[in-house]
Amino acid sequence: MPSGKILVAQGGGPTAVINQSLVGVTLEARRFSQVTRVYGALHGVRGIVDEQFVDLTQETVANLELVAATPSSALGSTRDKPDIAYCQKIFEVLRAHEIEHFFYIGGNDSSDTVRIVSLEAQKAGYPLRCIHIPKTIDNDLVGNDHTPGFPSAARFVAQAFAGANLDNAALPGVYVGVVMGRHAGFLTAAAALAKKFPDDGPHLIYLPERTFVLENFLTDVKATYARYGRCVIAVSEGIHDASGEAIASLLSKEVERDAHGNVQLSGTGALADLLCDEIKAKLGIKRVRGDTFGYLQRSFIGCVSDVDQREAREVGEKAVQFAMWGEQDGSVAIRRCGDYSVEYALVPLESVAGKTRVMEDEFISASGTDVTDAFRQYLRPLLGAGMPDAHRLRAAPVAKILNK
Amino acid sequence: MPSGKILVAQGGGPTAVINQSLVGVTLEARRFSQVTRVYGALHGVRGIVDEQFVDLTQETVANLELVAATPSSALGSTRDKPDIAYCQKIFEVLRAHEIEHFFYIGGNDSSDTVRIVSLEAQKAGYPLRCIHIPKTIDNDLVGNDHTPGFPSAARFVAQAFAGANLDNAALPGVYVGVVMGRHAGFLTAAAALAKKFPDDGPHLIYLPERTFVLENFLTDVKATYARYGRCVIAVSEGIHDASGEAIASLLSKEVERDAHGNVQLSGTGALADLLCDEIKAKLGIKRVRGDTFGYLQRSFIGCVSDVDQREAREVGEKAVQFAMWGEQDGSVAIRRCGDYSVEYALVPLESVAGKTRVMEDEFISASGTDVTDAFRQYLRPLLGAGMPDAHRLRAAPVAKILNK
């Protein structure tokens, strides 16, 4: 059984609850007498390579609990995507510090990093226990019912659309809200949970799991507007044409690409503006407004699912237990075992690493522009307690006198 | 003393608490035996002209309380800006329905409508009591310490920047958040309340009360980025050059103008994108992200100040009391009389109508890119109870081994 120092780090995009997992690891590890130190690496794997460690053993419980309730990555994060050489460097530093447990909280890319580091340690015969702890608002990790961070972001999206629908009903027109998610539409689909009355928006939902055809989009908007006198639309930033090309890059002159060659989709309002321009130009509707939810949906302080908080804490705790009492490396996975309850499993790193889950067909309506009841049932318990609810006047009409 | 039927309507942009005022009017009016019916007009003054009335006397108290807690205008709103002829038409309909009290919940434009309708009634010798009830997230009504709707929107902006600051600290770069407010910078300035530690963002705040000079902006951003390795910026959508031309329209090819000739500033991410492009091009910083808070900041369900809720309810109640027990038309104004407590006054419609308050000089720092402590003291009690707070690890560093 390995012992000694443990290291925890956070990678990729922050979430509202990623610090719950950090604190889950820290507090649980401190319960094991063989753990001498709990280190945190600053800015993910970059902090390992640079030996930027902080000593979490010295943190007070009171402050750890406050940090747990704070969104974004308390240790800092990174977009570095380590190659083999980078992972070898990680391993060298871990060995120099006699770190025998490595916990990495992150998404698909982070799980692949853990996989490679685990292999390097095995090759070198070094007793390193490597555990990947799931986190992503995109909900796109395979083998998980859902991922920590997604429920809170989904709650933000649902609350945002509930409000946007009310605003759009007060001042009718077309509203386009663009939601994060390059390949997986889960977060965009969460907009559907904003609906309460049959005529509530979002009336149309466009997911990256379906090909986006501009002509069909305009036809859909026109029909909805004719029916309700208004139209609220949820659009994934990842919508693409039949060839897979992002609509954002098709319609825009210049695009920014990241280290992975991905087009930069967030941090710009271009897609919403372009869709709004099309609606104005082609359908002649005057009041057309677009919002891009951007970083608000993953970092807004004060919008969190208590279910998400609890589970993010638990995956951190379970990661330590799997490491201390188990004999293998792996990725902690969330499995639904009741309505609603979950259990945790350790799954092979290879089964998660670098893979992307997208929305299952059973979650998407036949029209391709709505979700199914199966999706609503799937998502509702994740949003947690105290979801704000929209109410209407019963509005008994008064008989006209002048314009009978 | 006038009696009989009363009419209430909601105009302009919705807020998180505008229904509190509606319910305040409705419940308070129902306490007066001389009030036979409480009518609501659908979609503001448009609903009066069209005789689209609903009978609020029939609403249950339980449902009214639920509607009060729901954001956006439950009766619907309008952007119609009535001219004299339109106001005469309003008056005709009020007379036809024997409505002797008219309550209009809205901003500057709405107060001007009430002023003209009041004049028309006086000219015709019709006993109509007209009361304007303040509402605007812009906080730009003169004669008020602040306006209902502003505190909740300010809370959203402060929470958004608190989260954006944490996100930007985790993944450093430049972040630009564009906030509503054409002439008054109060809502943008609320971003300052997100700061807790000295190095927290927003590091720079650009208000419409000061001339925006692109070169100075770039110099400020460069210096901040050099100092902190990152930069969080709050920008008002209303920033303009020395001639008063909106930066959004200067940098953008096409602009949309509304019925008042105002450039459409909200519902597009253009300003954030244009500022981000300038930073990337001129300063060579790679990670530059822009969000436009858009409609989220005024309609998001579940982010509300309890102080704002209470006061919005009270201005509705007081409006009815001023109408029933007073002898004159007017606008309900909020005055601060303690730290923190307020009282309500009825001020002449002419003193509010069509006027615009902007941020007082004492609220803006000498640099022009920050607020003063006076502003922080002014705003803090308005944000209400339970503001979420950001916490940090104390992060004791670990000595390096490989890279000493």
mmCIF file with all atom_site columns, N, CA and C in Angstrom, chain B residues 170-192:
data_model
loop_
_atom_site.group_PDB
_atom_site.id
_atom_site.type_symbol
_atom_site.label_atom_id
_atom_site.label_alt_id
_atom_site.label_comp_id
_atom_site.label_asym_id
_atom_site.label_entity_id
_atom_site.label_seq_id
_atom_site.pdbx_PDB_ins_code
_atom_site.Cartn_x
_atom_site.Cartn_y
_atom_site.Cartn_z
_atom_site.occupancy
_atom_site.B_iso_or_equiv
_atom_site.pdbx_formal_charge
_atom_site.auth_seq_id
_atom_site.auth_comp_id
_atom_site.auth_asym_id
_atom_site.auth_atom_id
_atom_site.pdbx_PDB_model_num
ATOM 1  N N  . ALA B 1 170 ? -7.923  31.697 -12.259 1.00 0.00 ? 170 ALA B N  1
ATOM 2  C CA . ALA B 1 170 ? -7.591  30.288 -12.509 1.00 0.00 ? 170 ALA B CA 1
ATOM 3  C C  . ALA B 1 170 ? -6.955  30.104 -13.878 1.00 0.00 ? 170 ALA B C  1
ATOM 4  N N  . LEU B 1 171 ? -7.482  30.785 -14.863 1.00 0.00 ? 171 LEU B N  1
ATOM 5  C CA . LEU B 1 171 ? -6.959  30.723 -16.234 1.00 0.00 ? 171 LEU B CA 1
ATOM 6  C C  . LEU B 1 171 ? -6.680  32.160 -16.672 1.00 0.00 ? 171 LEU B C  1
ATOM 7  N N  . PRO B 1 172 ? -5.488  32.664 -16.362 1.00 0.00 ? 172 PRO B N  1
ATOM 8  C CA . PRO B 1 172 ? -5.221  34.101 -16.529 1.00 0.00 ? 172 PRO B CA 1
ATOM 9  C C  . PRO B 1 172 ? -5.293  34.580 -17.980 1.00 0.00 ? 172 PRO B C  1
ATOM 10 N N  . GLY B 1 173 ? -5.681  35.840 -18.116 1.00 0.00 ? 173 GLY B N  1
ATOM 11 C CA . GLY B 1 173 ? -5.791  36.503 -19.400 1.00 0.00 ? 173 GLY B CA 1
ATOM 12 C C  . GLY B 1 173 ? -6.499  37.819 -19.167 1.00 0.00 ? 173 GLY B C  1
ATOM 13 N N  . VAL B 1 174 ? -7.118  38.341 -20.222 1.00 0.00 ? 174 VAL B N  1
ATOM 14 C CA . VAL B 1 174 ? -7.899  39.571 -20.084 1.00 0.00 ? 174 VAL B CA 1
ATOM 15 C C  . VAL B 1 174 ? -9.371  39.220 -20.251 1.00 0.00 ? 174 VAL B C  1
ATOM 16 N N  . TYR B 1 175 ? -10.195 39.722 -19.375 1.00 0.00 ? 175 TYR B N  1
ATOM 17 C CA . TYR B 1 175 ? -11.636 39.488 -19.431 1.00 0.00 ? 175 TYR B CA 1
ATOM 18 C C  . TYR B 1 175 ? -12.351 40.834 -19.476 1.00 0.00 ? 175 TYR B C  1
ATOM 19 N N  . VAL B 1 176 ? -13.219 40.980 -20.452 1.00 0.00 ? 176 VAL B N  1
ATOM 20 C CA . VAL B 1 176 ? -14.028 42.198 -20.594 1.00 0.00 ? 176 VAL B CA 1
ATOM 21 C C  . VAL B 1 176 ? -15.492 41.834 -20.386 1.00 0.00 ? 176 VAL B C  1
ATOM 22 N N  . GLY B 1 177 ? -16.144 42.434 -19.397 1.00 0.00 ? 177 GLY B N  1
ATOM 23 C CA . GLY B 1 177 ? -17.574 42.202 -19.170 1.00 0.00 ? 177 GLY B CA 1
ATOM 24 C C  . GLY B 1 177 ? -18.324 43.499 -19.459 1.00 0.00 ? 177 GLY B C  1
ATOM 25 N N  . VAL B 1 178 ? -19.262 43.435 -20.413 1.00 0.00 ? 178 VAL B N  1
ATOM 26 C CA . VAL B 1 178 ? -20.009 44.635 -20.792 1.00 0.00 ? 178 VAL B CA 1
ATOM 27 C C  . VAL B 1 178 ? -21.357 44.648 -20.069 1.00 0.00 ? 178 VAL B C  1
ATOM 28 N N  . VAL B 1 179 ? -21.643 45.779 -19.421 1.00 0.00 ? 179 VAL B N  1
ATOM 29 C CA . VAL B 1 179 ? -22.806 45.914 -18.542 1.00 0.00 ? 179 VAL B CA 1
ATOM 30 C C  . VAL B 1 179 ? -23.766 46.964 -19.112 1.00 0.00 ? 179 VAL B C  1
ATOM 31 N N  . MET B 1 180 ? -25.063 46.784 -18.863 1.00 0.00 ? 180 MET B N  1
ATOM 32 C CA . MET B 1 180 ? -26.078 47.722 -19.353 1.00 0.00 ? 180 MET B CA 1
ATOM 33 C C  . MET B 1 180 ? -25.959 49.099 -18.707 1.00 0.00 ? 180 MET B C  1
ATOM 34 N N  . GLY B 1 181 ? -26.501 50.103 -19.401 1.00 0.00 ? 181 GLY B N  1
ATOM 35 C CA . GLY B 1 181 ? -26.504 51.470 -18.874 1.00 0.00 ? 181 GLY B CA 1
ATOM 36 C C  . GLY B 1 181 ? -26.033 52.454 -19.920 1.00 0.00 ? 181 GLY B C  1
ATOM 37 N N  . ARG B 1 182 ? -26.990 53.109 -20.571 1.00 0.00 ? 182 ARG B N  1
ATOM 38 C CA . ARG B 1 182 ? -26.628 53.974 -21.693 1.00 0.00 ? 182 ARG B CA 1
ATOM 39 C C  . ARG B 1 182 ? -25.952 55.260 -21.216 1.00 0.00 ? 182 ARG B C  1
ATOM 40 N N  . HIS B 1 183 ? -26.537 55.913 -20.222 1.00 0.00 ? 183 HIS B N  1
ATOM 41 C CA . HIS B 1 183 ? -26.020 57.201 -19.769 1.00 0.00 ? 183 HIS B CA 1
ATOM 42 C C  . HIS B 1 183 ? -25.462 57.142 -18.349 1.00 0.00 ? 183 HIS B C  1
ATOM 43 N N  . ALA B 1 184 ? -26.046 56.278 -17.520 1.00 0.00 ? 184 ALA B N  1
ATOM 44 C CA . ALA B 1 184 ? -25.645 56.200 -16.117 1.00 0.00 ? 184 ALA B CA 1
ATOM 45 C C  . ALA B 1 184 ? -24.804 54.946 -15.879 1.00 0.00 ? 184 ALA B C  1
ATOM 46 N N  . GLY B 1 185 ? -23.692 55.124 -15.171 1.00 0.00 ? 185 GLY B N  1
ATOM 47 C CA . GLY B 1 185 ? -22.760 54.024 -14.975 1.00 0.00 ? 185 GLY B CA 1
ATOM 48 C C  . GLY B 1 185 ? -22.966 53.230 -13.696 1.00 0.00 ? 185 GLY B C  1
ATOM 49 N N  . PHE B 1 186 ? -24.047 53.514 -12.966 1.00 0.00 ? 186 PHE B N  1
ATOM 50 C CA . PHE B 1 186 ? -24.233 52.863 -11.665 1.00 0.00 ? 186 PHE B CA 1
ATOM 51 C C  . PHE B 1 186 ? -24.105 51.328 -11.746 1.00 0.00 ? 186 PHE B C  1
ATOM 52 N N  . LEU B 1 187 ? -24.762 50.746 -12.733 1.00 0.00 ? 187 LEU B N  1
ATOM 53 C CA . LEU B 1 187 ? -24.793 49.279 -12.802 1.00 0.00 ? 187 LEU B CA 1
ATOM 54 C C  . LEU B 1 187 ? -23.406 48.721 -13.127 1.00 0.00 ? 187 LEU B C  1
ATOM 55 N N  . THR B 1 188 ? -22.695 49.386 -14.019 1.00 0.00 ? 188 THR B N  1
ATOM 56 C CA . THR B 1 188 ? -21.324 48.966 -14.317 1.00 0.00 ? 188 THR B CA 1
ATOM 57 C C  . THR B 1 188 ? -20.449 49.113 -13.079 1.00 0.00 ? 188 THR B C  1
ATOM 58 N N  . ALA B 1 189 ? -20.629 50.227 -12.380 1.00 0.00 ? 189 ALA B N  1
ATOM 59 C CA . ALA B 1 189 ? -19.828 50.500 -11.179 1.00 0.00 ? 189 ALA B CA 1
ATOM 60 C C  . ALA B 1 189 ? -20.053 49.450 -10.099 1.00 0.00 ? 189 ALA B C  1
ATOM 61 N N  . ALA B 1 190 ? -21.235 48.812 -10.125 1.00 0.00 ? 190 ALA B N  1
ATOM 62 C CA . ALA B 1 190 ? -21.528 47.767 -9.133  1.00 0.00 ? 190 ALA B CA 1
ATOM 63 C C  . ALA B 1 190 ? -20.524 46.625 -9.206  1.00 0.00 ? 190 ALA B C  1
ATOM 64 N N  . ALA B 1 191 ? -19.860 46.468 -10.338 1.00 0.00 ? 191 ALA B N  1
ATOM 65 C CA . ALA B 1 191 ? -18.831 45.435 -10.486 1.00 0.00 ? 191 ALA B CA 1
ATOM 66 C C  . ALA B 1 191 ? -17.766 45.579 -9.404  1.00 0.00 ? 191 ALA B C  1
ATOM 67 N N  . ALA B 1 192 ? -17.535 46.813 -8.963  1.00 0.00 ? 192 ALA B N  1
ATOM 68 C CA . ALA B 1 192 ? -16.500 47.067 -7.959  1.00 0.00 ? 192 ALA B CA 1
ATOM 69 C C  . ALA B 1 192 ? -16.768 46.322 -6.661  1.00 0.00 ? 192 ALA B C  1
#
